[in-house]
Short mmCIF file of C-alpha atoms and ligand atoms in Angstrom, two decimals:
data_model
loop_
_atom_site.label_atom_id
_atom_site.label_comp_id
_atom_site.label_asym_id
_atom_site.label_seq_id
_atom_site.Cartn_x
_atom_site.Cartn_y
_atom_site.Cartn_z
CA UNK A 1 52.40 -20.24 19.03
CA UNK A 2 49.80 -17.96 17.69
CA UNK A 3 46.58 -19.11 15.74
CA UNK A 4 45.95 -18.11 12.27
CA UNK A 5 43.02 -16.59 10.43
CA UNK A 6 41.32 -20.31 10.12
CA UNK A 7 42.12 -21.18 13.10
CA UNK A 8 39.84 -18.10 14.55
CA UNK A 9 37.30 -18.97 11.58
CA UNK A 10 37.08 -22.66 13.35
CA UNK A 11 36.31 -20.91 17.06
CA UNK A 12 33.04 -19.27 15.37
CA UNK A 13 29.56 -20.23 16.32
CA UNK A 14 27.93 -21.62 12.60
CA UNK A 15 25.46 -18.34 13.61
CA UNK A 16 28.05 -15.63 13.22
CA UNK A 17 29.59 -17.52 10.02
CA UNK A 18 26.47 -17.22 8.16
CA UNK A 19 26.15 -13.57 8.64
CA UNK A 20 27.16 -11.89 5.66
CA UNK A 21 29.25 -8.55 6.15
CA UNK A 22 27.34 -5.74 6.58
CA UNK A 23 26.02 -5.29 2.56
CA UNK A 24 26.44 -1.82 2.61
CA UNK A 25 30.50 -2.28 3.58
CA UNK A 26 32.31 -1.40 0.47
CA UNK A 27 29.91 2.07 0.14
CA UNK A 28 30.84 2.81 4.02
CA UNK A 29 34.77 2.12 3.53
CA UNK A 30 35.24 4.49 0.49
CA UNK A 31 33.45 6.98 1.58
CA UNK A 32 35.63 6.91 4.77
CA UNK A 33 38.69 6.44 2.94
CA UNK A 34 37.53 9.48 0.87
CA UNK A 35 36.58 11.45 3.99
CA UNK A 36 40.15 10.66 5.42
CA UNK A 37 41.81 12.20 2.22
CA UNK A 38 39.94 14.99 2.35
CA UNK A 39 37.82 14.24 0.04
CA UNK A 40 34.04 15.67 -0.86
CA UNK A 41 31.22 13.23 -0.44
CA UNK A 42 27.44 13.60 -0.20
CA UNK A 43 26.20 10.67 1.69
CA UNK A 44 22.85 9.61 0.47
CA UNK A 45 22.98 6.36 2.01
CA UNK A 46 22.43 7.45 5.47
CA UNK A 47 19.46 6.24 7.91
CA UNK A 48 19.01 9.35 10.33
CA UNK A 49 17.74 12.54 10.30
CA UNK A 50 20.46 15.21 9.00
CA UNK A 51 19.19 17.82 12.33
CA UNK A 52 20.05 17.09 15.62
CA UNK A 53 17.09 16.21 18.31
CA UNK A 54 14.79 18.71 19.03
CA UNK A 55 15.85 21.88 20.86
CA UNK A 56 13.26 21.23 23.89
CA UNK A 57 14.70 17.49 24.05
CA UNK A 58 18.19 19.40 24.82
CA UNK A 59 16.33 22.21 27.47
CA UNK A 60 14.27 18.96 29.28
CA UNK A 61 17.31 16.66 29.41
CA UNK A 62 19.15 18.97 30.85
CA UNK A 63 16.80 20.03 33.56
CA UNK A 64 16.16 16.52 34.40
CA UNK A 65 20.36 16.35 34.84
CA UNK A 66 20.29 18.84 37.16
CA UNK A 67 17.63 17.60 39.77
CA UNK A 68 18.84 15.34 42.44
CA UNK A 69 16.50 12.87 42.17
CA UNK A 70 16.72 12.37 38.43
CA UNK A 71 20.76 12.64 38.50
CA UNK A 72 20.81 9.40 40.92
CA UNK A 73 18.18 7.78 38.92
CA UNK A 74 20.00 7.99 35.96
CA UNK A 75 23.44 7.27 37.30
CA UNK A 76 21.80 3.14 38.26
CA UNK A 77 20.44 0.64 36.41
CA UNK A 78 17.27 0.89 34.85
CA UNK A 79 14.88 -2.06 35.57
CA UNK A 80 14.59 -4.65 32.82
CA UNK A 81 11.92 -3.27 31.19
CA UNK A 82 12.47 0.37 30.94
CA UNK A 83 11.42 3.09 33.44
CA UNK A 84 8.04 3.15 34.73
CA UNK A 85 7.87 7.62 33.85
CA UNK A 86 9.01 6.15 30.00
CA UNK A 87 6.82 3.42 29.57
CA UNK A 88 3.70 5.47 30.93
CA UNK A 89 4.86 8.22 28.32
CA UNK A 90 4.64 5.49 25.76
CA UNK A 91 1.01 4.06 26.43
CA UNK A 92 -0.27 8.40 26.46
CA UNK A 93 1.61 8.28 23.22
CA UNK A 94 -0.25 5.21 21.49
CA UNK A 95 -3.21 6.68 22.77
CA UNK A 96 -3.25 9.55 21.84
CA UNK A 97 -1.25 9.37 18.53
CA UNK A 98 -2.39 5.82 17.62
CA UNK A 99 -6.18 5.78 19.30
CA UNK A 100 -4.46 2.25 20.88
CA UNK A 101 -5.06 1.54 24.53
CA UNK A 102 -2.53 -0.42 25.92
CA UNK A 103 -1.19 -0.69 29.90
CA UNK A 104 2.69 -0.50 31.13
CA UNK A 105 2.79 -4.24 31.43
CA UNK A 106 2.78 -4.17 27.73
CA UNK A 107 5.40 -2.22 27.22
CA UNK A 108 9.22 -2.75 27.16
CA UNK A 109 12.20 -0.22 26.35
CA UNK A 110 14.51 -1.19 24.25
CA UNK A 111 18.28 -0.14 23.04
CA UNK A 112 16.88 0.84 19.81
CA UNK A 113 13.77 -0.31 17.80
CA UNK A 114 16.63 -3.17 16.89
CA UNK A 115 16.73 -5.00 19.83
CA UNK A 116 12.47 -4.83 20.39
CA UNK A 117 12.94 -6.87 17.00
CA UNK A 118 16.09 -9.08 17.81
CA UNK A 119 14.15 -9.65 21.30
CA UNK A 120 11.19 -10.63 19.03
CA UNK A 121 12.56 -13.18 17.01
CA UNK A 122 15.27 -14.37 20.21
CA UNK A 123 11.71 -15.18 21.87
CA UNK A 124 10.20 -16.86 19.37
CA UNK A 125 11.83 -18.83 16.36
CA UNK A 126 12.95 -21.99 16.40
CA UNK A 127 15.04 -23.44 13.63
CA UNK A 128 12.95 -23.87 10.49
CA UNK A 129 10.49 -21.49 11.51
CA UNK A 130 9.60 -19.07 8.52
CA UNK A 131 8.90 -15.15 8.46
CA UNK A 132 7.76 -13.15 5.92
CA UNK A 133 8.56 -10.09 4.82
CA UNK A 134 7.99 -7.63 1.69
CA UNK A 135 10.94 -7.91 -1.02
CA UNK A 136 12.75 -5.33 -0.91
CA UNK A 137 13.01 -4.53 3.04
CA UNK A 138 14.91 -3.56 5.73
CA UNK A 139 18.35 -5.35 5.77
CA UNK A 140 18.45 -6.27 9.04
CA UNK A 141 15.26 -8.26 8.92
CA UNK A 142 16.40 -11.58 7.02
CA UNK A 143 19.96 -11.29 8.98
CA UNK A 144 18.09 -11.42 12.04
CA UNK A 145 15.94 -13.99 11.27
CA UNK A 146 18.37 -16.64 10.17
CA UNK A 147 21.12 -15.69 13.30
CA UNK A 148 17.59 -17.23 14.93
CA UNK A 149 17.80 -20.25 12.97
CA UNK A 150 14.61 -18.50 10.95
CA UNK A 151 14.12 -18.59 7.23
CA UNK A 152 13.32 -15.46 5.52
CA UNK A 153 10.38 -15.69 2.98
CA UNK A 154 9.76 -13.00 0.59
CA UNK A 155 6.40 -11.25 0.01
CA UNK A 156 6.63 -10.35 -3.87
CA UNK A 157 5.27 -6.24 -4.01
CA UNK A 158 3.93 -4.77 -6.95
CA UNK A 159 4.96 -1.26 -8.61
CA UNK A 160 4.61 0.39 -6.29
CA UNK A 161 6.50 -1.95 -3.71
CA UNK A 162 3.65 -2.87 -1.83
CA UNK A 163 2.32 -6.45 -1.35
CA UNK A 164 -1.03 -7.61 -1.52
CA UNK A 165 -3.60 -9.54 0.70
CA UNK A 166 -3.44 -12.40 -2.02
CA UNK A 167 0.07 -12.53 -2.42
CA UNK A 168 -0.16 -12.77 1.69
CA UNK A 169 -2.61 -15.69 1.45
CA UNK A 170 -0.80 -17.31 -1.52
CA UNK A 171 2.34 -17.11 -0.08
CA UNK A 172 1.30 -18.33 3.75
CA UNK A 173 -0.68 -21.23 2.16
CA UNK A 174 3.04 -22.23 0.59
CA UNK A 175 4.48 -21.38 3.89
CA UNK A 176 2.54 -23.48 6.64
CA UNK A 177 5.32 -22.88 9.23
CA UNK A 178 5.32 -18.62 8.78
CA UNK A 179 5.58 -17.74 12.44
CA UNK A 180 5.70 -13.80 11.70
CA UNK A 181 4.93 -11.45 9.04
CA UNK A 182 6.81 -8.32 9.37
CA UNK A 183 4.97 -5.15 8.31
CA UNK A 184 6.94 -2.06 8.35
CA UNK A 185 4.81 1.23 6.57
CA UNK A 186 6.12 3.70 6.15
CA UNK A 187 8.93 1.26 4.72
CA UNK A 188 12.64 1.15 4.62
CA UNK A 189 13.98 0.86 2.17
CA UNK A 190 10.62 2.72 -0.46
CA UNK A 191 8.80 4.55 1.85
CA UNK A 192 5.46 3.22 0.52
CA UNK A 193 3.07 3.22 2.96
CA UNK A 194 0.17 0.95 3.74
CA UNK A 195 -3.49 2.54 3.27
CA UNK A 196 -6.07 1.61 6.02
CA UNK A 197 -7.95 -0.57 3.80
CA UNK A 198 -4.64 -2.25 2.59
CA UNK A 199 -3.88 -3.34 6.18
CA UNK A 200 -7.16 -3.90 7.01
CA UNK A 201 -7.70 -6.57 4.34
CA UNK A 202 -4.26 -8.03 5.50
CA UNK A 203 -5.25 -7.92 8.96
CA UNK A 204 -8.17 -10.51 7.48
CA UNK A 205 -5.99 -12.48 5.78
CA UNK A 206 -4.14 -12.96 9.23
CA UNK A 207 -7.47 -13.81 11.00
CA UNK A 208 -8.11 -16.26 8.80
CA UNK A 209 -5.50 -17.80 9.30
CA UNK A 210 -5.56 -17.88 13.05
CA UNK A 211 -8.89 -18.91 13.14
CA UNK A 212 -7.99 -22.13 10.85
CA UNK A 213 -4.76 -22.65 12.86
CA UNK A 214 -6.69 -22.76 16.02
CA UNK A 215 -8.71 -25.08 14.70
CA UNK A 216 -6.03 -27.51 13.58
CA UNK A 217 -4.45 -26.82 16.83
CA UNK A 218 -1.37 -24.95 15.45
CA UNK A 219 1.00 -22.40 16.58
CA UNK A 220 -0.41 -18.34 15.67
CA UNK A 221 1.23 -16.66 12.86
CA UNK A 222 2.25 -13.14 14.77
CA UNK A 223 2.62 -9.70 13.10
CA UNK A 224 5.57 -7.44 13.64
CA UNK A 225 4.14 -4.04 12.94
CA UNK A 226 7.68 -1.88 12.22
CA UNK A 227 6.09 1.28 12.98
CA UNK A 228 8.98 3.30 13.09
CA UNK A 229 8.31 6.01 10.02
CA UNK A 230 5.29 6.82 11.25
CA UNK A 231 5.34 10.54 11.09
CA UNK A 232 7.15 10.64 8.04
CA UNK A 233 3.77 10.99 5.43
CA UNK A 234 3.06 12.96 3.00
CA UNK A 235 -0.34 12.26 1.76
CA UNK A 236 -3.08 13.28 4.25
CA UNK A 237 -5.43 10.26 3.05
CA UNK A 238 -3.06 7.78 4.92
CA UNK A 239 -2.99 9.33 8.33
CA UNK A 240 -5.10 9.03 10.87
CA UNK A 241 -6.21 12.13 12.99
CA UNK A 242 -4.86 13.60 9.53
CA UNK A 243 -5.10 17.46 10.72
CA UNK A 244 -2.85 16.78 13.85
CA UNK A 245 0.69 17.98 13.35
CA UNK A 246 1.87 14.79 15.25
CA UNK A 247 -0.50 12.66 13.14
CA UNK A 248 0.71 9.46 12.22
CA UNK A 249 0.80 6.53 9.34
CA UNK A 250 -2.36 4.01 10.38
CA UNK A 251 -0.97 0.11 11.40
CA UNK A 252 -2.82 -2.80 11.52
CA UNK A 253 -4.02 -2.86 14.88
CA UNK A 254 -5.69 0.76 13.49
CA UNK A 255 -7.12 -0.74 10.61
CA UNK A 256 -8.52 -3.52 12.35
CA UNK A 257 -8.07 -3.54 16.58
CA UNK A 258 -8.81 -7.27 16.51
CA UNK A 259 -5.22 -8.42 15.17
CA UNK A 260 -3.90 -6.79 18.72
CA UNK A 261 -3.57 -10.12 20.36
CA UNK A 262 -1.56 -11.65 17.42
CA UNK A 263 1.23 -8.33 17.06
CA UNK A 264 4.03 -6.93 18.51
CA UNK A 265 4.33 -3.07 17.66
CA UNK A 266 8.17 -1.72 17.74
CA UNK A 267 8.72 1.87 17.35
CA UNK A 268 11.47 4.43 19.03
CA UNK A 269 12.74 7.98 19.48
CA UNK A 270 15.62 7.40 16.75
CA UNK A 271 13.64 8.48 13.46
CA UNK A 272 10.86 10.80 14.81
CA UNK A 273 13.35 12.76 16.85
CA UNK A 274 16.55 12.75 15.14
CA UNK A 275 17.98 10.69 18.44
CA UNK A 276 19.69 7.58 16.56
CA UNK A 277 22.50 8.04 19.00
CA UNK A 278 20.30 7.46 21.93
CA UNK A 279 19.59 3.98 21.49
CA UNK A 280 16.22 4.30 22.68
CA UNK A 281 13.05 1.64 20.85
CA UNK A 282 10.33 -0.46 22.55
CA UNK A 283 8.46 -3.44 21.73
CA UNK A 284 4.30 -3.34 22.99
CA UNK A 285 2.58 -6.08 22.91
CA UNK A 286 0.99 -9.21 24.67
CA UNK A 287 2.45 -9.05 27.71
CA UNK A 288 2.72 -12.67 27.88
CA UNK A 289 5.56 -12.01 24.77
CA UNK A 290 6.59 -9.03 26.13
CA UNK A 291 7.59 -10.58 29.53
CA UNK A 292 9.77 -13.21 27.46
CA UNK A 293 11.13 -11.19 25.41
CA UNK A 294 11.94 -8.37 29.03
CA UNK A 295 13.50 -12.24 29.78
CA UNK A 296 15.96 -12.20 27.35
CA UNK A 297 16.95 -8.40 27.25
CA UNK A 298 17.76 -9.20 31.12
CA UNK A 299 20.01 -12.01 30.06
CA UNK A 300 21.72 -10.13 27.24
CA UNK A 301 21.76 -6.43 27.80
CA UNK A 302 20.13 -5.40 31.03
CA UNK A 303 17.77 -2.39 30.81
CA UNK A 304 18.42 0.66 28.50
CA UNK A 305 20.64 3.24 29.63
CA UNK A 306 18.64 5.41 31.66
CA UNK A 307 20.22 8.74 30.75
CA UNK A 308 19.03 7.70 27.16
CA UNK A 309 16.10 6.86 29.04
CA UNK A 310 15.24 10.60 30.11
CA UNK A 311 16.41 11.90 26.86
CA UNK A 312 13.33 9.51 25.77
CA UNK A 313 11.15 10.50 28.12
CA UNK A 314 11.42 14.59 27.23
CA UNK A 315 10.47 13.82 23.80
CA UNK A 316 7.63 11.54 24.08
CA UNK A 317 6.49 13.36 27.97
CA UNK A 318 2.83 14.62 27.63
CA UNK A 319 4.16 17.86 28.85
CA UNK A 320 6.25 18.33 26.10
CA UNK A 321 3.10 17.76 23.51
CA UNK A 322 3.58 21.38 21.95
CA UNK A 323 6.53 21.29 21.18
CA UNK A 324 6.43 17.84 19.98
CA UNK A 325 4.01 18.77 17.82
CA UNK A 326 5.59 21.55 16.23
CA UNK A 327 8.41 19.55 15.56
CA UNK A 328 6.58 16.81 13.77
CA UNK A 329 5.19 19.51 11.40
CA UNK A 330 8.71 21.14 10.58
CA UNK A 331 9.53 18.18 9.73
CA UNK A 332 7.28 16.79 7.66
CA UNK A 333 7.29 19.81 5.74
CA UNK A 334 10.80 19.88 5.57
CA UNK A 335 10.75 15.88 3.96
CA UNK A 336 7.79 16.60 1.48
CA UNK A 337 9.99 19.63 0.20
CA UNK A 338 13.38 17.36 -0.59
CA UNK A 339 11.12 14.42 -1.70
CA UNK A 340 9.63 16.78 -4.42
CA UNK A 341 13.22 17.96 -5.09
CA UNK A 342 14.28 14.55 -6.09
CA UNK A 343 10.96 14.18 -8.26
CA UNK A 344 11.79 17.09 -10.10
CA UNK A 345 14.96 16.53 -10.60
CA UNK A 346 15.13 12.79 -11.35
CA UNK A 347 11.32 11.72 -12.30
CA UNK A 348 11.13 15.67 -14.77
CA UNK A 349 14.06 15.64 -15.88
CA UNK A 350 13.05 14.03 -19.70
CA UNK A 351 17.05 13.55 -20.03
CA UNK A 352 17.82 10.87 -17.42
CA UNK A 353 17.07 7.03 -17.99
CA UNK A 354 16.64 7.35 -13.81
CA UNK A 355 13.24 7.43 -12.79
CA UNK A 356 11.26 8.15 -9.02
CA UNK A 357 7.91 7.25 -8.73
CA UNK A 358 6.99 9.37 -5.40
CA UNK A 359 6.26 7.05 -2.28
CA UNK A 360 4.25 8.36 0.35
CA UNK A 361 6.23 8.14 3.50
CA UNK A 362 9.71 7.46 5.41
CA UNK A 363 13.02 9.61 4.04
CA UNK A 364 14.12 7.48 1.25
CA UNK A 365 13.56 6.72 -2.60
CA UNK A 366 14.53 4.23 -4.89
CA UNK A 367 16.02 5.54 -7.88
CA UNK A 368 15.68 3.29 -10.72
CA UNK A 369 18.67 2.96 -12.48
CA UNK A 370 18.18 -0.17 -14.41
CA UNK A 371 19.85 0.96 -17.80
CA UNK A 372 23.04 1.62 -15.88
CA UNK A 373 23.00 -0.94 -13.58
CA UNK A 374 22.32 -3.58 -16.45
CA UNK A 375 25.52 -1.55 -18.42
CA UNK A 376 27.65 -1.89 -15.61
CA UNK A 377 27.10 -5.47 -13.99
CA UNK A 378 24.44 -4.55 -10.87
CA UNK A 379 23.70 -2.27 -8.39
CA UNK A 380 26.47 -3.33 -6.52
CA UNK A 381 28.99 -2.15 -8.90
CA UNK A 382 27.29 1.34 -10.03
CA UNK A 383 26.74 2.08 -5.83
CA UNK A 384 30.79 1.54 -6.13
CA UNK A 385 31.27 3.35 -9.04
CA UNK A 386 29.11 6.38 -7.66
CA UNK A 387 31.18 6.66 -4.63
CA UNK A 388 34.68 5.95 -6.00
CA UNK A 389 34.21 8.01 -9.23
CA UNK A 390 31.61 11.14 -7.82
CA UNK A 391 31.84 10.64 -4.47
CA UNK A 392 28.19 10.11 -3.94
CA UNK A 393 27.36 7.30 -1.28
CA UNK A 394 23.87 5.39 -1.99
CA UNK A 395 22.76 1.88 -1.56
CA UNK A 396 22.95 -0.98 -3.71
CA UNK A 397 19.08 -1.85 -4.29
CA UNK A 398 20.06 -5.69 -4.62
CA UNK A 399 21.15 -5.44 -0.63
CA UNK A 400 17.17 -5.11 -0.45
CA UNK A 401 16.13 -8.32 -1.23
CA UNK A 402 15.92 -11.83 -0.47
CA UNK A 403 15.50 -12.51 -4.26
CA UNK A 404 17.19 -10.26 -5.98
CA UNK A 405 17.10 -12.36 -9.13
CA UNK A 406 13.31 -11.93 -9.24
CA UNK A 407 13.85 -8.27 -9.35
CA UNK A 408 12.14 -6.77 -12.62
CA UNK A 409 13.48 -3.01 -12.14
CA UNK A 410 17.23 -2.39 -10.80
CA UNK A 411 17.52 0.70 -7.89
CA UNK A 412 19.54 2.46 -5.64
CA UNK A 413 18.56 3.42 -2.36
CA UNK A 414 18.49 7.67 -2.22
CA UNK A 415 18.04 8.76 1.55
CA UNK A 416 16.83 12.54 0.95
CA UNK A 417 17.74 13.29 5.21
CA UNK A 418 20.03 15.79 3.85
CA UNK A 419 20.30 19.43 2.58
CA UNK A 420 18.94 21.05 -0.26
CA UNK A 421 21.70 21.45 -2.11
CA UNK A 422 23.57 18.20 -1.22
CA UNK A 423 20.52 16.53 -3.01
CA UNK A 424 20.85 19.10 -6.09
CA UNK A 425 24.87 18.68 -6.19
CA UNK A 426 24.82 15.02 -5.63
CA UNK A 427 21.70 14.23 -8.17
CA UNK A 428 23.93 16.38 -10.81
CA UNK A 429 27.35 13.95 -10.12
CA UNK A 430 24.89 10.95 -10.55
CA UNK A 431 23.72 12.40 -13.74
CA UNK A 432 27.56 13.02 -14.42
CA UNK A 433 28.22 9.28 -13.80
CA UNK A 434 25.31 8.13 -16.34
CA UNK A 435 26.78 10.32 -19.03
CA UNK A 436 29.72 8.54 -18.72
CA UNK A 437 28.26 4.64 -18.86
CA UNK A 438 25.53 5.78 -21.18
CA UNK A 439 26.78 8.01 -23.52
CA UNK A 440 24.64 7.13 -26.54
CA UNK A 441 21.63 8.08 -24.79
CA UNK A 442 19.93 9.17 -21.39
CA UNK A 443 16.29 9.34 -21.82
CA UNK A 444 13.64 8.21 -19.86
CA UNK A 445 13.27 4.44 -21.83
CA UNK A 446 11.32 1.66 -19.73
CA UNK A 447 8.82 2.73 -17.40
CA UNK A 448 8.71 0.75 -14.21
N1 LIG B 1 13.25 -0.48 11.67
C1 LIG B 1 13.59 0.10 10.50
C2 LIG B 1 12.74 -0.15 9.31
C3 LIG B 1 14.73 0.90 10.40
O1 LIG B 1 15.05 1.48 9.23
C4 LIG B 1 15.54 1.06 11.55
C5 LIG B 1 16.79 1.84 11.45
O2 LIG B 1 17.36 2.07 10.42
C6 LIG B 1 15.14 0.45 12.73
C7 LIG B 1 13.99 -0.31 12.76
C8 LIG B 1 15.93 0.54 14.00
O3 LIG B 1 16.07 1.78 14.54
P1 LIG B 1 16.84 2.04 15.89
O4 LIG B 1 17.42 0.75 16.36
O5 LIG B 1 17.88 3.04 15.57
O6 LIG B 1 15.79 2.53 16.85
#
């Protein structure tokens, strides 16, 4: 006798029945089912570099495969917590990129900057605990938090989708039990990036309330610092060591080094060097957390795959700095040009109701598209729409949020890690698309 579909739903832990299916599903089967007939599609929704890693990644990587020592040590296990040659590689890195001095012990490789965050939370929250996070964000965060038994607390942003110290000390006055606050600038899904003097005043609002928690004799609120982005910016007044070609985005612990005990960095090779396949993130931190957290990659996963490993290791290795370098300014150039692309064509274009107020950082924009998502029923339905009718693949701006309802402005998600002229052929089908659902008029109305 075979079970049926309930009888399966019954077997489920009540974790896995409260995830919700991946929210960017429906965009990812039609474009597939498009791809499958043959069909065009220009995939905006994508979270990876279009280019393939660096050239000297390849050369290194392959070098390393063909010494005898490296082969074996590649072909075995990696220890828990990464290879000692990688997590050296990453402590030059944050010290020379970052100006932060940390040891190996504080260090952990990851499979992916994903798991450093999974391991994170796995390590830390207990049921009820709460963790804040800006609204919109990554989409992983909140599903991550409550598979942990965490609630997900949103951070209201402003304009220009950034939130402020006060709404930080309003909100973690409401929120007692906030065990993290999750900082990730340049963000997913905005690209708005943090100024110094923005983190630095929430880096007091954080003291603060350590100092008072300590006091009561309460648990620290932490600070995940999603760091990931943090070559992608292009305004020089928000990077530090701004007339380095591998300059980076400031964090907190650069704005103000005394937050270091109270955050976990997480960062990884899978933006920066086009290596999403890799799998390849780490977590620094206290290594108190970081040896928990080593604890329960162990359990789950064992270490990263070490070939990965290596591939890491030529990209971040101090020997490769040149190169490294050279690549981080191609490709900053590179993003500036197709984020002015989509301003021009989108924000300058007076006969669109879409707007794009530039963001500073990361590879993606959201396109405001209220007038057609309020004509249509949400940005669920026009994200459908734009893939089933134009073949254009974006994401629904609602999957962003933890409140949706509070939303003032309605957006899509537009990554521009793509060519030239996908972004001029697929802005011109989205503009096709609004014709369509607006035909009485497609000016620029409400500004955001
Ligand atoms: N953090 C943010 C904000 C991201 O957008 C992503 C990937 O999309 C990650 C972390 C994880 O990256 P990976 O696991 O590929 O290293």
């Amino acid at each position: 006798m075979s079970l049926t579909a309930q009888d399966y739903e019954a077997i489920l832990s009540e974790a896995i029945r409260q995830l919700r299916a991946s929210p960017t599903f429906a965009v990812v089967a039609a474009t597939t089912k498009r791809r499958e007939a043959k069909q065009e599609v220009i995939d905006f929704s994508v979270g990876q570099p279009a280019e393939p890693t660096p050239e000297y990644v390849r050369k290194s990587l392959a070098a390393m495969i063909h010494d005898d020592k490296k082969w074996a040590q590649m072909s075995k296990y990696s220890p828990v917590s990464g290879l000692k040659e990688l997590r050296d590689a990453v402590v030059e890195k944050l010290y020379d990129e970052n100006g932060i001095a940390v040891t190996f012990k504080n260090v952990l490789i990851t499979n992916g900057g994903k798991q450093a965050i999974a391991n994170a939370f796995a390590a830390t929250i207990n049921p009820g605990d709460e963790v804040l996070m800006a609204d919109p964000q990554w989409v992983s965060y909140p599903d991550m938090v409550k598979f942990h038994g965490g609630i997900p607390v949103a951070l209201r942003t402003r304009d220009d989708f950034k939130f402020t110290a006060e709404t930080l000390r309003a909100t973690l006055a409401e929120h007692p039990k906030t065990k993290w606050l999750i900082i990730n600038s340049p963000s997913n899904p905005t690209g708005a990036v943090f100024s110094k003097d923005e983190l630095a005043a929430l880096a007091q609002v954080v003291l603060d309330e350590n100092d008072k928690r300590k006091q009561d004799g309460r648990t620290a609120l932490m600070v995940l610092s999603d760091d990931i982005y943090e070559h992608m910016v292009y305004d020089k007044n928000l990077l530090y060591k701004a007339q380095d070609d591998a300059a980076v985005s400031y964090n907190i612990i650069m704005a103000n080094p005394q937050i270091k005990p109270y955050t976990v960095m997480v960062n990884g090779v899978a933006k920066a060097f086009g290596m999403t396949g890799y799998r390849i993130g780490y977590a620094v931190g206290p290594e108190e957390l970081i040896n928990k957290m080593s604890d329960y990659q162990g359990l789950e996963t064992s270490g990263a795959s070490a070939i990965s490993q290596m591939a890491a290791l030529a990209a971040l290795s101090p020997e490769n700095v040149a190169q490294r370098k050279q690549h981080f300014a191609a490709q900053r150039k590179a993003y500036l040009k197709r984020r002015d692309l989509v301003e021009e064509l989108i924000e300058k274009d007076p006969n669109t109701s879409m707007s794009f107020k530039p963001t500073a950082g990361a590879f993606y924009a959201m396109i405001d598209v209220t007038d057609m998502a309020n004509n249509v029923g949400g940005t669920k339905k026009l994200a459908e729409r734009m893939i089933n009718e134009k073949g254009v693949a974006l994401v629904a701006g609602d999957d962003f949020y933890v409140e949706p309802d509070k939303q003032e402005r309605k957006y899509l998600r537009l990554s521009y890690a793509t060519s030239e002229e996908n972004i001029r052929s697929g802005i011109a089908l989205m503009k096709e698309l609004e014709r369509e659902i607006l035909p009485d008029g497609h000016s620029k109305g409400l500004v955001r």
